[in-house]
Short mmCIF file of C-alpha atoms in Angstrom, two decimals:
data_model
loop_
_atom_site.label_atom_id
_atom_site.label_comp_id
_atom_site.label_asym_id
_atom_site.label_seq_id
_atom_site.Cartn_x
_atom_site.Cartn_y
_atom_site.Cartn_z
CA MET V 1 -10.84 -15.84 -24.90
CA GLU V 2 -8.41 -17.42 -22.08
CA THR V 3 -8.51 -15.26 -20.11
CA ARG V 4 -12.30 -15.44 -20.20
CA ASP V 5 -12.20 -18.80 -19.02
CA ILE V 6 -9.75 -18.24 -16.04
CA ILE V 7 -12.56 -15.23 -15.25
CA SER V 8 -16.08 -15.84 -15.25
CA GLN V 9 -14.35 -19.19 -13.50
CA PRO V 10 -18.43 -20.02 -12.25
CA THR V 11 -17.07 -21.69 -9.54
CA ILE V 12 -15.09 -18.77 -7.88
CA ARG V 13 -18.45 -17.68 -6.05
CA GLU V 14 -20.30 -20.92 -5.10
CA THR V 15 -17.07 -21.86 -3.17
CA ASN V 16 -16.90 -18.65 -1.44
CA THR V 17 -18.02 -18.49 2.19
CA ASP V 18 -16.43 -15.17 3.16
CA PHE V 19 -19.02 -13.29 1.46
CA GLU V 20 -18.64 -10.07 3.46
CA VAL V 21 -15.52 -10.13 2.09
CA ARG V 22 -16.02 -10.18 -1.19
CA SER V 23 -19.40 -7.62 -1.32
CA LEU V 24 -16.97 -4.46 -1.76
CA ASP V 25 -13.13 -5.23 -2.06
CA THR V 26 -12.56 -7.90 -4.86
CA ILE V 27 -9.02 -7.52 -3.79
CA CYS V 28 -6.05 -8.38 -1.13
CA ILE V 29 -8.12 -11.37 -0.20
CA ASN V 30 -6.89 -14.55 -0.37
CA GLU V 31 -7.94 -16.89 -3.74
CA SER V 32 -6.27 -19.69 -2.23
CA ARG V 33 -8.94 -22.88 -0.57
CA ILE V 34 -5.76 -24.78 -0.01
CA GLN V 35 -5.09 -25.67 3.83
CA HIS V 36 -1.88 -25.19 4.55
CA SER V 37 0.33 -25.52 8.14
CA TRP V 38 2.03 -21.97 9.07
CA TRP V 39 4.46 -22.03 8.53
CA HIS V 40 3.78 -21.99 4.77
CA SER V 41 3.02 -18.14 5.29
CA LEU V 42 6.56 -17.72 6.04
CA LYS V 43 7.24 -17.62 2.08
CA TYR V 44 5.30 -14.30 2.23
CA LEU V 45 7.01 -12.93 5.12
CA LEU V 46 10.34 -13.00 2.69
CA ALA V 47 8.11 -11.03 -0.37
CA GLY V 48 7.00 -9.28 2.17
CA LEU V 49 10.98 -8.33 2.97
CA PHE V 50 11.41 -7.86 -0.23
CA PHE V 51 9.06 -5.38 -1.12
CA GLY V 52 9.85 -3.50 1.76
CA ILE V 53 13.32 -3.51 1.08
CA LEU V 54 12.31 -2.02 -2.75
CA LEU V 55 9.99 0.67 -1.10
CA ILE V 56 13.20 2.17 1.07
CA LYS V 57 15.51 1.94 -1.57
CA ALA V 58 13.04 3.58 -3.56
CA GLU V 59 12.26 6.27 -1.90
CA VAL V 60 8.76 6.32 -2.53
CA ILE V 61 8.13 6.32 0.77
CA SER V 62 9.79 9.50 2.20
CA TRP V 63 6.83 12.19 2.21
CA PHE V 64 9.47 14.43 0.41
CA ARG V 65 9.26 12.05 -2.52
CA ILE V 66 5.46 12.69 -1.80
CA GLN V 67 5.82 16.12 -1.77
CA GLU V 68 7.97 16.55 -4.69
CA MET V 69 5.21 14.36 -6.79
CA PHE V 70 1.78 16.09 -6.12
CA ARG V 71 3.68 20.09 -6.37
CA LEU V 72 4.95 18.43 -9.94
CA GLN V 73 8.63 18.92 -8.90
CA SER V 74 10.26 16.01 -9.35
CA PHE V 75 9.48 11.82 -11.74
CA HIS V 76 10.37 10.36 -9.49
CA MET V 77 7.51 8.91 -8.29
CA TYR V 78 5.43 9.18 -11.44
CA GLY V 79 8.53 6.30 -12.21
CA VAL V 80 8.22 4.03 -10.59
CA ILE V 81 4.30 4.03 -10.16
CA GLY V 82 4.55 3.77 -13.62
CA THR V 83 7.01 1.40 -14.45
CA ALA V 84 5.57 -1.05 -11.87
CA VAL V 85 1.80 -0.92 -13.34
CA VAL V 86 3.46 -1.95 -16.44
CA THR V 87 5.43 -4.70 -15.41
CA GLY V 88 2.25 -5.80 -13.70
CA ILE V 89 0.20 -6.09 -16.11
CA ILE V 90 2.93 -7.96 -18.14
CA SER V 91 3.01 -10.42 -15.24
CA VAL V 92 -0.95 -10.70 -15.65
CA TRP V 93 -0.89 -10.81 -18.75
CA LEU V 94 2.14 -14.39 -19.25
CA ILE V 95 0.61 -15.46 -16.13
CA LYS V 96 -3.37 -15.23 -18.74
CA LYS V 97 -2.47 -16.10 -21.68
CA PHE V 98 -0.35 -19.70 -20.09
CA LYS V 99 -2.47 -20.08 -17.83
CA VAL V 100 0.29 -19.89 -15.18
CA LYS V 101 0.24 -21.93 -11.47
CA THR V 102 0.82 -21.10 -8.02
CA ILE V 103 3.16 -23.53 -6.91
CA TYR V 104 0.90 -25.02 -5.10
CA GLY V 105 -0.89 -26.17 -8.87
CA GLU V 106 -4.03 -24.88 -7.95
CA PRO V 107 -5.09 -22.24 -11.06
CA ILE V 108 -3.78 -18.12 -10.53
CA GLU V 109 -7.62 -16.49 -10.01
CA LEU V 110 -7.91 -12.74 -10.99
CA HIS V 111 -11.46 -11.36 -10.21
CA PRO V 112 -13.18 -8.08 -11.81
CA LYS V 113 -13.62 -5.71 -9.53
CA GLN V 114 -17.25 -4.22 -8.89
CA PHE V 115 -17.88 0.33 -9.21
CA ASN V 116 -18.81 1.77 -6.64
CA LYS V 117 -19.22 5.15 -5.52
CA GLY V 118 -16.90 4.19 -2.24
CA GLN V 119 -13.25 4.66 -5.13
CA VAL V 120 -14.31 8.07 -5.66
CA TYR V 121 -15.38 9.22 -1.72
CA GLY V 122 -12.76 7.06 -0.55
CA GLY V 123 -10.15 7.91 -3.15
CA LEU V 124 -10.70 11.28 -2.20
CA LEU V 125 -9.81 11.13 1.66
CA PHE V 126 -7.16 8.35 1.05
CA GLY V 127 -5.53 10.89 -1.24
CA ALA V 128 -5.57 13.69 1.49
CA GLY V 129 -4.16 11.47 4.17
CA TRP V 130 -1.22 9.88 1.96
CA ALA V 131 -0.39 13.92 0.63
CA MET V 132 -0.45 15.01 4.66
CA THR V 133 1.60 11.74 6.01
CA GLY V 134 3.59 10.76 2.99
CA ALA V 135 2.49 7.04 2.99
CA CYS V 136 -0.06 4.88 2.49
CA PRO V 137 -1.04 1.70 3.97
CA GLY V 138 2.17 -0.86 3.43
CA PRO V 139 5.12 2.30 4.05
CA LEU V 140 3.31 2.79 6.91
CA TYR V 141 4.72 -0.99 7.89
CA ALA V 142 7.96 -0.06 6.25
CA LEU V 143 8.77 3.17 8.23
CA ILE V 144 8.03 2.28 11.91
CA GLY V 145 11.16 -0.72 10.53
CA THR V 146 13.00 2.24 9.30
CA GLY V 147 12.83 3.45 13.51
CA ALA V 148 10.56 5.69 13.09
CA THR V 149 8.92 5.30 16.29
CA VAL V 150 6.06 7.76 16.10
CA ILE V 151 4.93 6.71 12.99
CA ILE V 152 3.33 3.84 15.31
CA ILE V 153 0.75 6.39 16.19
CA VAL V 154 -0.02 7.18 12.48
CA LEU V 155 -0.50 3.14 11.54
CA LEU V 156 -3.08 2.70 14.82
CA SER V 157 -4.62 6.09 13.63
CA ALA V 158 -5.14 4.19 10.19
CA VAL V 159 -6.54 1.38 11.86
CA ALA V 160 -8.80 3.76 13.69
CA GLY V 161 -9.66 5.27 10.32
CA THR V 162 -10.88 1.67 9.20
CA TRP V 163 -12.06 0.13 12.18
CA VAL V 164 -14.50 3.70 11.90
CA TYR V 165 -15.14 3.10 8.52
CA GLY V 166 -15.95 -0.53 9.45
CA ARG V 167 -18.92 1.06 12.05
CA LEU V 168 -20.63 3.39 9.16
CA ARG V 169 -20.06 1.60 6.03
CA GLU V 170 -24.14 0.99 5.88
CA LYS V 171 -25.02 4.77 6.71
CA LEU V 172 -22.36 5.78 3.81
CA PRO V 173 -22.93 5.83 0.41
CA HIS V 174 -21.68 3.50 -1.92
CA MET E 1 33.55 -3.07 -3.57
CA GLN E 2 31.50 -1.27 -6.42
CA PHE E 3 28.50 -3.57 -6.55
CA TRP E 4 27.84 -3.42 -2.66
CA GLU E 5 28.48 0.81 -3.06
CA TRP E 6 25.67 0.84 -5.83
CA ILE E 7 23.27 -1.19 -3.83
CA LYS E 8 23.52 1.11 -0.97
CA GLN E 9 23.17 3.83 -2.77
CA PRO E 10 19.08 4.82 -3.33
CA TRP E 11 17.39 3.04 -6.64
CA PRO E 12 16.34 4.82 -9.87
CA TRP E 13 12.81 4.18 -10.75
CA TYR E 14 13.19 1.96 -13.71
CA VAL E 15 15.62 -0.44 -11.18
CA ALA E 16 12.63 -0.36 -8.19
CA GLY E 17 9.85 0.45 -10.38
CA PRO E 18 10.00 -3.01 -12.30
CA LEU E 19 10.95 -4.37 -9.21
CA ILE E 20 8.12 -3.09 -7.42
CA GLY E 21 5.42 -4.49 -10.06
CA LEU E 22 7.26 -8.33 -9.44
CA VAL E 23 5.76 -8.71 -6.56
CA VAL E 24 2.12 -8.94 -8.16
CA PRO E 25 3.45 -12.21 -10.16
CA LEU E 26 5.89 -13.23 -7.08
CA LEU E 27 2.72 -13.19 -4.42
CA LEU E 28 -0.35 -14.85 -6.90
CA ILE E 29 2.69 -17.76 -7.62
CA MET E 30 3.46 -18.52 -4.38
CA GLY E 31 -0.55 -19.21 -3.42
CA ASN E 32 -2.87 -17.49 -5.87
CA LYS E 33 -2.82 -13.69 -3.41
CA THR E 34 -3.32 -11.38 -4.89
CA PHE E 35 -1.33 -7.83 -4.36
CA GLY E 36 -2.29 -5.17 -1.35
CA VAL E 37 -1.65 -4.35 1.76
CA SER E 38 -4.67 -2.10 3.12
CA SER E 39 -6.64 -5.01 3.87
CA SER E 40 -3.87 -5.78 6.48
CA LEU E 41 -5.39 -2.94 8.74
CA ARG E 42 -8.86 -4.84 8.34
CA HIS E 43 -7.73 -7.67 8.72
CA ILE E 44 -6.17 -5.91 12.77
CA CYS E 45 -9.87 -5.00 13.31
CA ALA E 46 -11.39 -7.92 12.40
CA ALA E 47 -8.69 -9.34 14.65
CA CYS E 48 -8.67 -7.16 18.23
CA ILE E 49 -11.49 -4.91 17.49
CA PRO E 50 -14.08 -6.79 15.99
CA ALA E 51 -17.55 -5.56 18.13
CA ASN E 52 -19.92 -7.21 16.29
CA ILE E 53 -19.68 -4.92 13.56
CA PRO E 54 -20.31 -7.61 10.10
CA PHE E 55 -17.50 -5.43 8.14
CA PHE E 56 -14.71 -7.57 10.77
CA LYS E 57 -17.10 -10.30 10.64
CA TYR E 58 -14.85 -12.95 8.86
CA ASN E 59 -12.22 -15.72 9.12
CA TRP E 60 -9.58 -13.06 9.02
CA ARG E 61 -7.64 -16.29 9.56
CA LYS E 62 -7.47 -16.96 6.00
CA GLU E 63 -6.21 -13.88 5.52
CA THR E 64 -3.17 -14.47 8.17
CA TRP E 65 -0.77 -14.36 4.65
CA ASN E 66 -1.36 -10.62 4.47
CA LEU E 67 -0.12 -10.09 8.06
CA PHE E 68 2.57 -12.18 7.26
CA PHE E 69 4.01 -9.74 4.14
CA VAL E 70 3.50 -6.60 6.37
CA THR E 71 5.13 -8.19 9.16
CA GLY E 72 8.23 -8.70 5.75
CA ILE E 73 7.60 -5.11 5.60
CA ILE E 74 8.80 -3.91 8.06
CA LEU E 75 12.18 -6.23 8.24
CA GLY E 76 12.67 -5.60 5.01
CA ALA E 77 12.80 -1.91 5.82
CA ILE E 78 15.26 -2.75 8.82
CA ILE E 79 17.67 -4.26 6.61
CA ALA E 80 17.11 -1.76 3.77
CA THR E 81 18.39 1.26 6.69
CA ASN E 82 20.23 -0.73 8.62
CA TRP E 83 22.35 -2.39 6.41
CA LEU E 84 22.20 -1.07 2.15
CA ASN E 85 21.95 2.62 3.12
CA ASN E 86 25.74 5.13 2.38
CA GLY E 87 23.86 7.34 5.53
CA ALA E 88 24.00 9.87 2.61
CA PRO E 89 20.51 12.65 3.04
CA ILE E 90 17.85 12.59 1.06
CA ALA E 91 18.07 14.33 -1.92
CA VAL E 92 15.06 16.28 -3.04
CA ASP E 93 14.70 19.09 -5.27
CA PRO E 94 15.96 22.28 -4.61
CA LYS E 95 11.85 23.65 -5.20
CA LEU E 96 11.38 21.81 -3.11
CA VAL E 97 14.12 22.58 -0.29
CA ASN E 98 13.20 25.82 -1.22
CA ASP E 99 9.27 25.79 -0.11
CA LEU E 100 9.60 23.89 2.47
CA LYS E 101 12.47 26.38 4.22
CA GLN E 102 9.49 28.67 5.69
CA TYR E 103 7.86 25.60 7.35
CA ASN E 104 11.42 25.05 9.54
CA ILE E 105 11.96 22.44 7.64
CA HIS E 106 16.05 22.12 7.08
CA ASN E 107 16.59 18.16 8.03
CA TYR E 108 16.61 15.80 5.40
CA SER E 109 18.03 13.38 7.23
CA SER E 110 15.88 10.32 7.53
CA ILE E 111 13.41 9.05 5.21
CA VAL E 112 11.15 10.89 7.16
CA PRO E 113 11.16 14.77 7.97
CA VAL E 114 12.73 14.08 11.52
CA ASP E 115 11.21 17.75 12.17
CA LEU E 116 7.86 16.48 11.08
CA PHE E 117 7.10 13.24 12.85
CA ASN E 118 8.86 12.77 15.94
CA TRP E 119 7.19 12.19 19.57
CA PRO E 120 7.11 16.01 20.72
CA SER E 121 5.29 17.15 17.93
CA LEU E 122 2.30 15.12 18.65
CA LEU E 123 1.49 17.27 21.32
CA THR E 124 1.51 20.14 19.03
CA VAL E 125 -2.01 21.36 16.26
CA ARG E 126 0.48 20.82 13.06
CA GLY E 127 1.95 17.16 14.72
CA PHE E 128 -1.53 16.06 15.37
CA LEU E 129 -2.70 16.35 12.16
CA LEU E 130 -0.37 15.19 9.82
CA MET E 131 0.26 12.10 12.50
CA VAL E 132 -3.13 11.44 13.89
CA VAL E 133 -5.57 13.58 10.77
CA GLY E 134 -3.29 12.22 8.42
CA GLY E 135 -3.50 8.25 9.67
CA PHE E 136 -7.13 8.23 9.90
CA LEU E 137 -8.18 9.55 6.76
CA VAL E 138 -5.34 7.11 5.28
CA GLY E 139 -7.43 4.20 7.44
CA PHE E 140 -10.13 5.62 6.34
CA GLY E 141 -9.53 6.79 2.88
CA THR E 142 -8.91 3.47 1.54
CA ARG E 143 -11.36 1.11 2.82
CA TYR E 144 -14.02 2.82 1.61
CA ALA E 145 -11.40 3.30 -1.89
CA GLY E 146 -11.36 0.07 -1.34
CA GLY E 147 -7.92 -0.38 -1.88
CA CYS E 148 -4.04 1.32 -1.44
CA THR E 149 -1.63 2.19 -4.06
CA SER E 150 -0.14 -1.78 -4.54
CA GLY E 151 -4.01 -3.15 -4.49
CA HIS E 152 -5.92 -0.70 -6.78
CA ALA E 153 -2.67 0.98 -8.31
CA ILE E 154 -0.59 -1.31 -9.33
CA MET E 155 -2.58 -5.18 -8.65
CA GLY E 156 -5.71 -3.45 -10.22
CA LEU E 157 -4.27 -1.52 -13.11
CA SER E 158 -2.44 -4.63 -13.50
CA ASN E 159 -5.21 -6.01 -14.43
CA LEU E 160 -7.15 -4.06 -16.12
CA GLN E 161 -9.84 -2.66 -13.57
CA TRP E 162 -10.86 0.88 -14.63
CA PRO E 163 -12.76 0.55 -11.60
CA SER E 164 -9.23 1.23 -10.13
CA LEU E 165 -7.79 3.64 -12.52
CA VAL E 166 -11.14 6.04 -11.59
CA ALA E 167 -9.94 5.34 -7.14
CA THR E 168 -6.53 5.78 -8.89
CA CYS E 169 -6.96 8.51 -10.09
CA CYS E 170 -9.25 10.24 -7.32
CA PHE E 171 -5.91 9.04 -5.20
CA MET E 172 -4.31 11.92 -7.39
CA ILE E 173 -6.94 14.19 -6.81
CA GLY E 174 -7.21 14.09 -2.96
CA GLY E 175 -3.94 14.65 -3.24
CA PHE E 176 -2.85 17.31 -5.54
CA ILE E 177 -5.12 19.03 -3.81
CA THR E 178 -4.01 18.53 -0.72
CA ALA E 179 -0.64 18.61 -0.94
CA ASN E 180 -1.06 22.33 -2.90
CA LEU E 181 -3.62 23.87 -0.25
CA ILE E 182 -4.77 22.28 2.15
CA LEU E 183 -1.00 21.43 3.19
CA PRO E 184 0.20 24.78 3.24
CA VAL E 185 -2.12 25.88 5.41
CA ILE E 186 -1.07 23.12 8.29
CA LEU E 187 2.70 23.23 8.09
CA HIS E 188 2.51 26.80 8.63
CA LEU E 189 1.06 26.11 12.29
#
């Protein structure tokens, strides 16, 4: 019951002025409506730093580990993603159950995702790119940090891919 | 120091996985941010090359937290590579080592296979396909799917969203097909 309340607050849609951002992706979006000075964002830099260290130390960003995963030669990747998801599920459940607020006192909002065919077509294409480059977007940034400067080209190519998607979006099946 | 030695080793999945999962509540509690990295690519497009495309016409300044987050990833990787690393070669499954031998991949000194991903190989067909075409597919596919491994597989599944489960399964199917059927052809080039 409590979780319903959080998800279906009608105010969420009304106050959202960035409809285009929301229309197909409900994820990776800033849910906060509080305006802060730029230096408040430095805490996300620290969160990213923590995540970046984890990506390297878990070796989940290694092309070798990705090949092991897709060839079913190692449990490592499945273990990392599986335990990360379980931890995430428990965390989100606790947040909903105890109505945890942000450090600014805002209620935490989580949005349901809408299904569209893009999750299938796009998912398959991304899977192919993941197997080829051995990296998803987070790891691309981390790999640049390891000193593999040529990955900058891979990242720029990913930006180009995102741009081309934006350009063709109306013509693609969703 | 025993502890320091341990930190410098690769971390086992049962340590790293739960810590990665904790990024989800960390970002939510820090300020209602849903975990996801691929949207940073969209914000870069919106900030640098919007070209009047509706998909990139939104207030990206409101999402700068995501760009701080990815900058943090780069810095974290620099720290981990330079100061939390014991310099040992990456230990992969012997079967994979054997498989990769036939493609002239012998160097396991770095987390990135140096034999494949380097500047000169960008100009070869193999390197171009792996880096430029592969990167393009990552950017195009994640945006088309509405998220990547972090946004769908970790954040979406944490919130028990079935569309994210569909997306995650498609990531895996696409990866299995490519790694086992298409990649051997590319690596032979």
